[in-house]
Structure formats: structure tokens, C-alpha cells
Coordinates of C-alpha atoms and ligand atoms in Angstrom, one line a residue:
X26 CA 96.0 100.5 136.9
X27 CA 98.7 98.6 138.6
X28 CA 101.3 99.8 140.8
X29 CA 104.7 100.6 139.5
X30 CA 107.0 98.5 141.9
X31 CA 110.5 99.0 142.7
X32 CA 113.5 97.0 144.9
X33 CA 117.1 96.9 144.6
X34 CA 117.8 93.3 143.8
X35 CA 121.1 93.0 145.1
X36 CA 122.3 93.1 149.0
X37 CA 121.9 96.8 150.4
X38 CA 126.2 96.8 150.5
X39 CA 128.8 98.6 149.1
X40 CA 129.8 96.4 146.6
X41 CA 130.9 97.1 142.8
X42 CA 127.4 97.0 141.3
X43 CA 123.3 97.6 142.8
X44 CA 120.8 96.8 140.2
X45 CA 117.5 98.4 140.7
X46 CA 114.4 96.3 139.3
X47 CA 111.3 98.3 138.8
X48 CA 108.1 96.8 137.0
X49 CA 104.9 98.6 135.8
X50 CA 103.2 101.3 133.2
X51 CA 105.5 104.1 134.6
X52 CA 108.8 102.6 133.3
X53 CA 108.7 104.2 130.0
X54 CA 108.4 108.1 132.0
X55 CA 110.9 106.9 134.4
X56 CA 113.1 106.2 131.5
X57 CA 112.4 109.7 130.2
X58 CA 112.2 112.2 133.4
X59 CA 115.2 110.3 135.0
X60 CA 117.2 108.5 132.5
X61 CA 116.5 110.8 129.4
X62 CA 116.1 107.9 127.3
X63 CA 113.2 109.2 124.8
X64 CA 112.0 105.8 123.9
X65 CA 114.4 102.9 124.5
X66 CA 114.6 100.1 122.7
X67 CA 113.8 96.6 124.5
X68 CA 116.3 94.4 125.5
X69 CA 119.5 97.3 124.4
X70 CA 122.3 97.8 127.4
X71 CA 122.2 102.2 127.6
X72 CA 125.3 103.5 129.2
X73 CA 123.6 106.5 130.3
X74 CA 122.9 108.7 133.7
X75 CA 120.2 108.9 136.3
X76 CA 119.3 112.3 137.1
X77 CA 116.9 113.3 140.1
X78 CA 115.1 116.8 139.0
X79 CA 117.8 117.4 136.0
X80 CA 120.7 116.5 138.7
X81 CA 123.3 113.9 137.9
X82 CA 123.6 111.7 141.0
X83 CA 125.2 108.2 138.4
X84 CA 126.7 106.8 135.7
X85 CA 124.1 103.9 134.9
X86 CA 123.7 101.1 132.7
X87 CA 120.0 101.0 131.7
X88 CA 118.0 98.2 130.1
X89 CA 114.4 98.4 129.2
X90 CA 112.3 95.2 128.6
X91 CA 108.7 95.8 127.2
X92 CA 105.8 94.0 128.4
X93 CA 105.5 91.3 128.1
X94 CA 108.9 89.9 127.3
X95 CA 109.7 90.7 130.4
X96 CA 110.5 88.6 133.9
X97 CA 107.3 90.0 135.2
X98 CA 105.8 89.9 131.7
X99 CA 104.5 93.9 132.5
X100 CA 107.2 96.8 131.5
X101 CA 110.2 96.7 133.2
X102 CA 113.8 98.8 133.8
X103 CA 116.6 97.5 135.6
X104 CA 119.2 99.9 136.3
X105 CA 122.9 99.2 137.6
X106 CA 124.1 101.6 139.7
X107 CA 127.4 101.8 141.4
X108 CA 127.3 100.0 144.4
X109 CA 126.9 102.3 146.9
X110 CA 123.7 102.2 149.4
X111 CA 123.3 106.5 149.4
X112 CA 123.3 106.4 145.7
X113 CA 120.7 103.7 145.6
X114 CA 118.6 105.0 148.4
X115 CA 118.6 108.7 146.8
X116 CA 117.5 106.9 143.4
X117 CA 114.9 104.8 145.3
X118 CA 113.2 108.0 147.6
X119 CA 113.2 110.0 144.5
X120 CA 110.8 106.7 142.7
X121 CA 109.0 106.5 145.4
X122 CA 108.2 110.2 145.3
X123 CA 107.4 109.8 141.8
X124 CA 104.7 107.2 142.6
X125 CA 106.2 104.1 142.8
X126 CA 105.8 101.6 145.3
X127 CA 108.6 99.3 147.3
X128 CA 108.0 95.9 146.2
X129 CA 107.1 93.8 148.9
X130 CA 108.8 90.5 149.2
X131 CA 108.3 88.1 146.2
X132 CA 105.9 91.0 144.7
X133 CA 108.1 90.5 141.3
X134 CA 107.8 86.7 140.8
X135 CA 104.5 86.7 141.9
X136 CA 103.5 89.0 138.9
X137 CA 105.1 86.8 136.9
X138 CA 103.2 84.0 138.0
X139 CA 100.0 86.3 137.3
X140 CA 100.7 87.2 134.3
X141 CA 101.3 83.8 133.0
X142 CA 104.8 84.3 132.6
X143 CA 105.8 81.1 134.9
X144 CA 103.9 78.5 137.3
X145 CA 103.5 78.2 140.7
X146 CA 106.2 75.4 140.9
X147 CA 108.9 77.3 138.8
X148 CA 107.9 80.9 140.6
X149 CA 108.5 79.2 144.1
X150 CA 111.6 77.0 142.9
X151 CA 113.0 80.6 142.0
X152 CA 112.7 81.3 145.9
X153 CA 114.4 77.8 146.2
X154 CA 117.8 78.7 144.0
X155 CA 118.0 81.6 145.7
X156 CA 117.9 80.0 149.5
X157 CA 119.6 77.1 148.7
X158 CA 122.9 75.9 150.5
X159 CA 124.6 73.0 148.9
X160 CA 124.8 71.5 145.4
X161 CA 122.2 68.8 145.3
X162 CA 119.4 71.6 146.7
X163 CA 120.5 73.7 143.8
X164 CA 120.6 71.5 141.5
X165 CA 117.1 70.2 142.5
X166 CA 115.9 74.0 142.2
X167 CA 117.0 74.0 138.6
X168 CA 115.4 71.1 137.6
X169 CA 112.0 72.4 139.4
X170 CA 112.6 75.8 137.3
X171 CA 112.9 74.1 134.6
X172 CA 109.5 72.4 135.1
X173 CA 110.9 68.9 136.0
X174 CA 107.7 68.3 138.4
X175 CA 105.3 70.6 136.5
X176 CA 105.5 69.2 133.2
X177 CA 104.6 66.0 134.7
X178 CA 101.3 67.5 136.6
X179 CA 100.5 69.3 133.2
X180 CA 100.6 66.3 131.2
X181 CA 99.0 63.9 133.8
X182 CA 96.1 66.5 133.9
X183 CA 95.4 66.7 130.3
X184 CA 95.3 63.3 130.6
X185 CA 92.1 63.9 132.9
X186 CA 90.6 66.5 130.8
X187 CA 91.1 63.9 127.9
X188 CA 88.7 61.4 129.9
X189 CA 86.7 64.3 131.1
X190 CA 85.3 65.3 127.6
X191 CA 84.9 61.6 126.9
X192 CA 82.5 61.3 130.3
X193 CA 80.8 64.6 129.4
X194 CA 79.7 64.0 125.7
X195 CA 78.7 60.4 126.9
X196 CA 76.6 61.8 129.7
X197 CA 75.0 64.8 127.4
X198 CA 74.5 62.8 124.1
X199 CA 74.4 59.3 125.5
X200 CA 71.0 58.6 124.2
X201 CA 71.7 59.6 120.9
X202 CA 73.3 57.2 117.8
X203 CA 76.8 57.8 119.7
X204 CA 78.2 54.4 120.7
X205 CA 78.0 54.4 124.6
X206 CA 81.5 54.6 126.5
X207 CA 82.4 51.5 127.9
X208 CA 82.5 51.7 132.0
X209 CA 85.7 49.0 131.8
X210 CA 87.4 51.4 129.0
X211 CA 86.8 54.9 131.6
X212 CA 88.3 52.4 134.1
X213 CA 91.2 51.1 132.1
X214 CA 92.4 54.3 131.3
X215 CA 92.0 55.6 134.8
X216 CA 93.9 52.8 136.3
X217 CA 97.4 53.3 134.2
X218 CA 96.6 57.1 135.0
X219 CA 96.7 55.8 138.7
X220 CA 99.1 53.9 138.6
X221 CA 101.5 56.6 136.8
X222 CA 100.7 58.6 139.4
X223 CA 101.4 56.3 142.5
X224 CA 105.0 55.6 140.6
X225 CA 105.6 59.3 140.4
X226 CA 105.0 59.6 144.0
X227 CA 107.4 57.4 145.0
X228 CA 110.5 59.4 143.5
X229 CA 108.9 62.8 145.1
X230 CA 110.8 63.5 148.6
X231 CA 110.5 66.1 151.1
X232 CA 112.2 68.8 150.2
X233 CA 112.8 70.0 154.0
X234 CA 115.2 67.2 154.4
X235 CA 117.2 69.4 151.4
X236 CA 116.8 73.4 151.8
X237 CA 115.8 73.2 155.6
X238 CA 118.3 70.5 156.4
X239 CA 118.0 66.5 158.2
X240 CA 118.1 66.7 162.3
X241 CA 119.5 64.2 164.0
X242 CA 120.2 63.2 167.3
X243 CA 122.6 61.1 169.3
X244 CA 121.1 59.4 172.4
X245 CA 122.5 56.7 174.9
X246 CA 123.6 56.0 178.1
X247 CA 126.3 57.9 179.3
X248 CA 130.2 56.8 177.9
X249 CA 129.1 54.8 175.1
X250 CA 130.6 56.9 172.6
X251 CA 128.2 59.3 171.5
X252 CA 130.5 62.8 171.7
X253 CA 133.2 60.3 169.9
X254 CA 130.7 59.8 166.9
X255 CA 129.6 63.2 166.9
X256 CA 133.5 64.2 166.7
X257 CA 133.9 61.5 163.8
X258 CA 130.5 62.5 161.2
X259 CA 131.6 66.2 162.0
X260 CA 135.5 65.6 161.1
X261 CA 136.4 67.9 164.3
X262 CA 136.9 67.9 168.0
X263 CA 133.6 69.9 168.7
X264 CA 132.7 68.2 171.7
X265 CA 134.8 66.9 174.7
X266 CA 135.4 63.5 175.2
X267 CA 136.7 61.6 178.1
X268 CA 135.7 58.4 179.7
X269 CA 134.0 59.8 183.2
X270 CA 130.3 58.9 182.3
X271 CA 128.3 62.3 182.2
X272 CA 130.8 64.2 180.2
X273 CA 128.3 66.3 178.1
X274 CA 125.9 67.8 180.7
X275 CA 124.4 70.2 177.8
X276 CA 123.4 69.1 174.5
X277 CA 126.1 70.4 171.4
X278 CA 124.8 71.0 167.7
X279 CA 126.7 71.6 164.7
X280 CA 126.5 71.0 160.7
X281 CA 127.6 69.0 158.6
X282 CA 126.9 68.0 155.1
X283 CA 125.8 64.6 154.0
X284 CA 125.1 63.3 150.0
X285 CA 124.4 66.9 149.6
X286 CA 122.2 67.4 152.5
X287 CA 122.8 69.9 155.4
X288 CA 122.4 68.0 158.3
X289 CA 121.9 69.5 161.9
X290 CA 123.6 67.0 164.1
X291 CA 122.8 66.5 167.9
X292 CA 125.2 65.4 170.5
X293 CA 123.4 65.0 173.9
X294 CA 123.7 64.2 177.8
X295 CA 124.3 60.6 178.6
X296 CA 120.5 59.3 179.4
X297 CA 120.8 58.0 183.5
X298 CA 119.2 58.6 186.4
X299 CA 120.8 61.7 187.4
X300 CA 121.3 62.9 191.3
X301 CA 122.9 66.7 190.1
X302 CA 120.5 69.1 188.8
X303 CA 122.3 70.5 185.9
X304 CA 122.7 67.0 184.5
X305 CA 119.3 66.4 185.0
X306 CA 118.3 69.7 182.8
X307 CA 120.7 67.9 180.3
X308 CA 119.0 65.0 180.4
X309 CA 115.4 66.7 180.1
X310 CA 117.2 68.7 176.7
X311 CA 118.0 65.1 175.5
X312 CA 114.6 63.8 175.7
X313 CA 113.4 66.7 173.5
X314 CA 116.0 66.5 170.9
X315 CA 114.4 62.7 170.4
X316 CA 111.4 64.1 169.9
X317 CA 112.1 66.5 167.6
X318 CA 114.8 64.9 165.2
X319 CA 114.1 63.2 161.9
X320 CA 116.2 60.6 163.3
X321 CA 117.6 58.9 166.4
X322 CA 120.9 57.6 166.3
X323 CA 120.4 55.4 169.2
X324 CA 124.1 54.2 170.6
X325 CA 124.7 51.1 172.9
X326 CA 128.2 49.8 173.7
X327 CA 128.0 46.3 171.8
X328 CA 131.4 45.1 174.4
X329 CA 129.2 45.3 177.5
X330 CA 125.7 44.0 178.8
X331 CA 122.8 45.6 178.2
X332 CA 121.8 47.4 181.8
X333 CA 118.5 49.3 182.7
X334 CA 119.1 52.8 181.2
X335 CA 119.7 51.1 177.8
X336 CA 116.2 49.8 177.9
X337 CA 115.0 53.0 179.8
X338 CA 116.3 54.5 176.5
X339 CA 114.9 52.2 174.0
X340 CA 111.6 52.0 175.0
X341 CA 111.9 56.1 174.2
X342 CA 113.4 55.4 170.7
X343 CA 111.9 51.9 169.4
X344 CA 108.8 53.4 167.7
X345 CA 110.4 56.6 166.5
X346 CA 112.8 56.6 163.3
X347 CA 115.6 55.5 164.9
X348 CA 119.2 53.7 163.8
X349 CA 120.4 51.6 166.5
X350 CA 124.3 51.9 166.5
X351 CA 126.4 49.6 168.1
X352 CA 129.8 50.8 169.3
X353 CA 133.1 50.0 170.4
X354 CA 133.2 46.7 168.4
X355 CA 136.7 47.0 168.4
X356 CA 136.8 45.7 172.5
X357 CA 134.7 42.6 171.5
X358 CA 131.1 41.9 170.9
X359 CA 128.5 40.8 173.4
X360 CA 126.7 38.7 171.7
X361 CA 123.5 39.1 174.8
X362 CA 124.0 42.5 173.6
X363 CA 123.4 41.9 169.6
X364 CA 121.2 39.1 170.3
X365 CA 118.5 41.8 171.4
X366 CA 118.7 43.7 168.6
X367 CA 118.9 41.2 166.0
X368 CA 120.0 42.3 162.7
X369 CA 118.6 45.7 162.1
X370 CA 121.6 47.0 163.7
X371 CA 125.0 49.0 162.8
X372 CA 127.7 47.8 164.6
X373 CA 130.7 50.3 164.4
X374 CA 134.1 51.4 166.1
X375 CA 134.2 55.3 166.3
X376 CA 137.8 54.2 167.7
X377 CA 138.7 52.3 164.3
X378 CA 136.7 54.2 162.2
X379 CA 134.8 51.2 160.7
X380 CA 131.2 51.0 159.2
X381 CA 130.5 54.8 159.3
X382 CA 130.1 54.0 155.0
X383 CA 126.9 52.3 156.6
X384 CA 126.0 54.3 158.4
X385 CA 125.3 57.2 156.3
X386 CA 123.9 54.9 153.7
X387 CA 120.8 53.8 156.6
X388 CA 120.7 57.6 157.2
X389 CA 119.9 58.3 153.4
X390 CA 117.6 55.2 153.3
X391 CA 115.9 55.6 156.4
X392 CA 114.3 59.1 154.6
X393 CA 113.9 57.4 151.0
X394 CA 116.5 59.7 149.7
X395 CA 117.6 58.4 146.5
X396 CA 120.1 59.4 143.3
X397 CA 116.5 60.1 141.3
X398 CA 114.5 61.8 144.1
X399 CA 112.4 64.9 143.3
X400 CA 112.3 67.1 146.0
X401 CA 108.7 68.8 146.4
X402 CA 106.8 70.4 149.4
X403 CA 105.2 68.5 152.0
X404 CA 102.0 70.2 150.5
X405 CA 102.5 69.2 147.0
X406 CA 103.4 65.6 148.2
X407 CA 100.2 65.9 150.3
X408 CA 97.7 67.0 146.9
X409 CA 99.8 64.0 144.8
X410 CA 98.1 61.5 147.6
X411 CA 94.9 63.3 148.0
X412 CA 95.0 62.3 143.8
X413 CA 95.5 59.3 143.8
X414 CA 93.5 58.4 146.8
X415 CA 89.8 60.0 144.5
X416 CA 91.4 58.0 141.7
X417 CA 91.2 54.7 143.8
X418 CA 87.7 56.1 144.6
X419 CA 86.7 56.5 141.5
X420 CA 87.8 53.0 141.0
X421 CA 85.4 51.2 142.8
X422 CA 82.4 53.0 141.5
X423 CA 79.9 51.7 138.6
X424 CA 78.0 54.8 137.7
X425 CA 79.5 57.4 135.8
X426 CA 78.2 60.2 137.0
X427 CA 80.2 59.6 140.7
X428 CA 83.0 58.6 138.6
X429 CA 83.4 61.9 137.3
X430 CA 82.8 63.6 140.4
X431 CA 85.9 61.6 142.0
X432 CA 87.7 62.5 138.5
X433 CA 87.2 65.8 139.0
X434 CA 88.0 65.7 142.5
X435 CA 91.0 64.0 141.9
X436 CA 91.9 66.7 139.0
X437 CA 91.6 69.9 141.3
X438 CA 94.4 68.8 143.5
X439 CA 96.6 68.4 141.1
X440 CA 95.4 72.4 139.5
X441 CA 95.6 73.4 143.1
X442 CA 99.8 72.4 142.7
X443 CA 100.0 74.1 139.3
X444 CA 98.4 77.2 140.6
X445 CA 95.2 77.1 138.6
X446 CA 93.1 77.2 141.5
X447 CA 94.7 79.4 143.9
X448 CA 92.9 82.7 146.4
X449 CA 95.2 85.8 147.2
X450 CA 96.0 84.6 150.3
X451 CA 97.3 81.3 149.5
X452 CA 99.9 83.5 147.2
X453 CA 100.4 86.4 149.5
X454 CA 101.8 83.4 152.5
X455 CA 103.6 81.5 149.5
X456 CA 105.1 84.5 147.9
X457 CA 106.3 86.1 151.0
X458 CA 109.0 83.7 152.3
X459 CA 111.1 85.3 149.0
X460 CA 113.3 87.9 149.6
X461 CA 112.4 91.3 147.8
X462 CA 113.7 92.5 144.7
X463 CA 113.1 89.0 143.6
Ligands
GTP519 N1 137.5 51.3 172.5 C1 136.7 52.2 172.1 N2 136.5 53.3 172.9 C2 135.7 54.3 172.5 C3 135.0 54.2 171.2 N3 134.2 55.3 171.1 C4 134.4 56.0 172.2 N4 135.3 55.4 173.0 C5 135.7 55.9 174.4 O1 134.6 55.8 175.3 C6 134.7 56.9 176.2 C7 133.5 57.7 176.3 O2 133.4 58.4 175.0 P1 132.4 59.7 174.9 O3 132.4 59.9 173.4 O4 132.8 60.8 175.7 O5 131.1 59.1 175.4 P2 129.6 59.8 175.6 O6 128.6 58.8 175.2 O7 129.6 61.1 174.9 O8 129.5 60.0 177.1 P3 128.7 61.1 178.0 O9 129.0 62.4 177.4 O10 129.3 60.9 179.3 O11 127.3 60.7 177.9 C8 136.0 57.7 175.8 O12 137.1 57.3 176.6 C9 136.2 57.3 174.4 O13 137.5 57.4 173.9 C10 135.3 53.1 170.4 O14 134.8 52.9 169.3 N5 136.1 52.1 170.9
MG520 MG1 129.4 63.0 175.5

């Protein structure tokens, strides 16, 4: 038999309500021996009382839900308690002595997912709602709960099942009066599946750049301008600006949010050869903020000549994903300057505030972040390619008995996304990033 779990599912504060989720066979004698509800009925709001050995400790709104129209899809009580932590944690010891376990983090959605009650993508976008911190990652969430990216998977694989049966009775009865599949039909059909697939990809995004937020840093040369355009994407005076070069000796990070995207923005030490050792830390700090952004914001003062630490700093930047920013266009342009750069350039005044529209549009573009973008998990957008890749595979083959191995190849990455194909400890390490009671 499975363990009856239990976990408060609201904050552990003193607030106006605590609800207490427990899930398993015992809720029915937990609604008895501490509730003295005989036999509730599912899905009906009991004003009643919670006693611990006959003992009143609260007044409690009790509903019971009956496997398995339940979240979990076992037996489940969720009790509201008033929101104090002593009341909850007396209710919760006296559970526990009763047998029941303390959920472990996600333990409540996972059971759902094993019970059939939701898929892998809805049970983790439930951990998504839950974590996420501006409107578009929310709203994303929803639409994954709601099977926006599963639906699609489902279908596509039915699709392959479909073609799979086709194979199979062709390979079994093939010498029989069946009329032979035609190796150009199989092929047909798995091409528009392929290419479906490849167009689907496309609109999928990372969805780090949404829950976990876009990094970016600012590099250049010292006094360009790049605490000014910090200053101006941020809408505050965060970090000091003044025109001795090698004002910011450390690097400054604050948020900011962007189209709906929490970004982490960079400002950091003016790049130069530096003779003071605190400015060279600084300098060290900026060279490993390049490294580890998602983009550079490279900034160059487009009213002077290029000099040597520009193209120290370019060299650093050129291959990376990196937006080269001219500033100070409002002091003239230097046209050696934008001649080196060519077009794929930004030219701005932070000083004017001009072309910082732009600017946020390259950001966006630079990470294929579109209006129609499903965000998914790097993993997830890494089992789409690994499909379509044993599609293309299966492609080039002329004997259908490899075809169908690359089929089926092709088919378990896309189960492994909808959780058909799955080992505990895949679902222990996805299920535990939740918080508990959820
Ligand atoms: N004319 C003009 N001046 C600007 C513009 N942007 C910044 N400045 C000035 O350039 C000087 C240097 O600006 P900062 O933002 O401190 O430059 P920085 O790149 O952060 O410099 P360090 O911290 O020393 O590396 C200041 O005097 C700013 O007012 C601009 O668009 N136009
Ligand atoms: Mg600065």
C-alpha cells in the first residue's frame, strides 16, 4: 500500500488561512478519528473541527475528494485551518504520528503524473506557474498546462504509430495477397511528418531566457557610456557616472524587465590596460561576465577613433552573441569608426535617448524571441531535434526494416518528452525542483 502523504500547501506564516493537503488510503480514517466526518461526501465544503485524541485544537473547513477525481487521482482531504504555524504544526505531528508521511517536494504532482491524472509537460508547467515572475512566463505556463506543447507531441506521435502498424502488417503479411506498401508512400508521409516537426521547432524557445531570466553584459573601453546605458535600460541612477575613465572599478547588476522577460543586466569595468590592482580585479570580473552572458552589449564611442583597447575588446566579443552599440551619436559620427563595423550596428545617444526602441528589438531577435514562441526546456528542445534528425535518417534509407528502426527511434524521443518512457530517477531530479505541498 502507498504512503498517506501530507504538506501544508500554503507558506509556513501567520496569515488568514493554511490549507493542509493530504493524499492516500488513510483519508477516509483521518476524516473519521480527527474530523468526525463518518463518511463525507466528495467534493462537499464541511465546516467542521479537527480534534487531536477527542481535543478541539480548530474550527476547519474540510473537503474530501475520492480517488480518483482527485488532483492526485488517489483519495485526498484538504483542510483549511486558521493560519497560524502552531496550529498547523500540532495538526501535522499528530498525522505524522498517525502514519502519515511529509510529502517530499513535488511528491503530490508527481502522483498525479503516475496515476495518469496529467503529463509530464502539464505536471512540470504546474512547477512553472508556481515560480514564475512576470506575465509572459505565466502566461506561457498556462498554455503548457493546458497542453499547448503536449497535444502537439501526442498527435505527431500517433501520427508515427499510424505508419508504424502500416510498416508492421507489411513486414509480417507482406507475402501474402496484401498489396505491398509502397517505399515512396512510407516516405511521403514521413517527410510532411518531418517537416511539421522542423516548423514546430522553430516557434519552441528556451524557456531559461523566461523563468530563469536573459544575462547581459555591458563591455567597452573605459568612458564610453556604458554606466550611462545601464542607468537608461534600468530607468534609475544605479551606477555612478562621471567622465574620469575607470569610474566603475567593480562590476554592478540589477533587473529589469524586458517584453516580459526578467533580464539580469551587467554594468562592468572599463576594459584598459590597468596599472592599479583593484581595477585590474575589475577588469578580470568583466572578462567573465562576457563569458557568461547570453549577450554582449559591446559599446564603442561612434564620435572618436577606434584605439587599441576597442579592438583588444572586440576580438573578445566578435564570435560571441554580441550587439555592437555605438554611442554618443549626438557629438558626431566617425565615419573610420562605423566604417569598421559596417551595418550590423546600433548607433545610439544614451545622452538623447535615441534608438534604445532598437535596441531592445536586436536583444529580443538576437535569442529568436517572438510574439508566438513556445517556451520549452532545453531538454525537450534537445529530444524535438534528436526527432527530427532519425526522421532525416530514416529518409535516406531504401529498406524498410531500417526505416522503421529510425521511425521508432525517432518516436521514443518524442515519448521520452511526454513521459511514457521515463526511470524513477529521471522523475525524482524533475519532480524535486517543486516546492512541497505542491
Ligand atoms: N555626449 C554624450 N555623452 C555621453 C553619452 N553617454 C555617456 N556620456 C558621457 O560619457 C561620460 C562617461 O560615461 P560613463 O557612463 O560613466 O562611462 P563608462 O563607460 O561607464 O566609463 P567607466 O566606468 O569609466 O568604464 C560621462 O560624462 C557621460 O555623461 C552620450 O550619449 N552622449
Ligand atoms: Mg562605468
Amino acid at each position: 500500500m502507498k504512503s498517506t502523504i501530507i504538506a501544508p500547501s500554503t507558506p509556513f506564516l501567520k496569515s488568514a488561512m493554511a490549507l493542509l493537503r493530504i493524499s492516500g488510503d488513510k483519508c477516509i480514517d483521518i476524516a473519521k478519528d480527527f474530523l468526525h466526518l463518518k463518511s463525507p461526501k466528495p467534493r462537499y465544503a464541511y465546516h467542521t473541527r479537527f480534534f487531536i485524541d477527542n481535543k478541539e485544537i480548530d474550527d476547519v473547513i474540510a473537503i474530501y475528494y475520492k480517488a480518483p477525481k482527485s488532483y492526485t487521482g488517489e483519495d485526498m482531504l484538504e483542510i483549511s485551518f486558521h493560519g497560524n504555524p502552531l496550529i498547523l504544526e500540532k495538526a501535522i505531528n499528530a498525522l505524522i504520528k498517525y502514519g502519515c508521511e511529509y510529502a517530499k517536494a513535488g511528491e503530490f504532482t508527481k502522483r498525479a503524473f503516475l496515476n495518469g491524472k496529467m503529463g509530464l509537460e502539464q505536471a512540470k508547467s504546474v512547477e512553472l506557474i508556481i515560480n514564475a515572475n512576470t506575465e509572459k512566463a505565466l502566461e506561457n505556463a498556462l498554455a503548457l498546462l493546458k497542453g499547448k506543447f503536449s497535444d502537439y507531441i501526442e498527435n505527431i506521435r500517433k501520427a508515427f504509430i499510424h505508419i508504424i502498424a502500416n510498416l508492421e502488417a507489411d513486414i509480417e503479411f507482406g507475402y501474402e495477397d496484401i498489396e505491398p506498401l509502397n517505399i515512396n508512400d512510407i516516405k511521403y508521409e514521413l517527410k510532411i511528418l518531418k517537416d511539421n516537426l522542423k516548423d514546430f521547432y522553430k516557434k519552441l524557445g528556451d524557456s531559461s531566457y523566461l523563468y530563469d531570466g536573459i544575462k547581459i553584459a555591458i563591455v567597452g573601453k573605459p568612458n564610453v557610456g556604458k554606466s550611462s546605458l545601464f542607468n537608461e535600460l534600468l530607468r534609475k541612477k544605479r551606477s555612478i557616472v562621471s567622465d574620469i575613465p575607470g569610474t566603475t572599478r567593480d562590476y554592478v547588476e540589477d533587473r529589469f524587465e524586458l517584453a516580459g522577460f526578467p533580464v539580469k543586466l551587467i554594468d562592468t569595468a572599463g576594459i584598459r590596460k590597468a596599472y592599479d590592482p583593484v581595477e585590474a580585479q575589475g577588469i578580470e570580473l568583466s572578462i567573465e561576465h562576457i563569458k557568461q552572458s547570453d549577450i554582449v552589449i559591446f559599446v564603442v564611442d561612434v564620435s572618436n577613433s577606434l584605439t587599441e583597447e576597442d579592438f583588444y575588446i572586440y576580438n573578445l566579443v566578435k564570435s560571441l552573441n554580441t550587439i555592437f552599440v555605438l554611442n554618443k551619436m549626438d557629438i558626431g559620427i566617425n565615419e573610420k569608426t562605423l566604417d569598421f563595423f559596417k551595418e550590423n550596428v546600433i548607433i545610439i545617444s544614451v545622452r538623447e535617448h535615441k534608438n534604445f526602441d532598437i535596441l531592445t528589438k536586436k536583444i529580443l531577435d538576437m535569442l529568436s524571441l517572438t510574439e508566438d514562441t513556445i517556451y520549452v526546456s532545453k531538454r525537450n528542445k534537445f529530444l524535438i531535434s534528436n526527432a527530427i534528425t532519425a526522421l532525416e535518417n530514416a529518409l535516406e534509407q531504401n529498406s524498410m526494416e531500417i526505416i522503421m528502426l529510425y521511425i521508432r527511434e525517432s518516436l521514443s524521443y518524442l515519448e521520452e518528452i511526454l513521459g511514457l518512457i521515463t526511470d524513477e530517477n529521471i522523475l525524482d531530479e524533475i519532480f524535486s525542483t517543486f516546492c512541497i505541498g505542491k
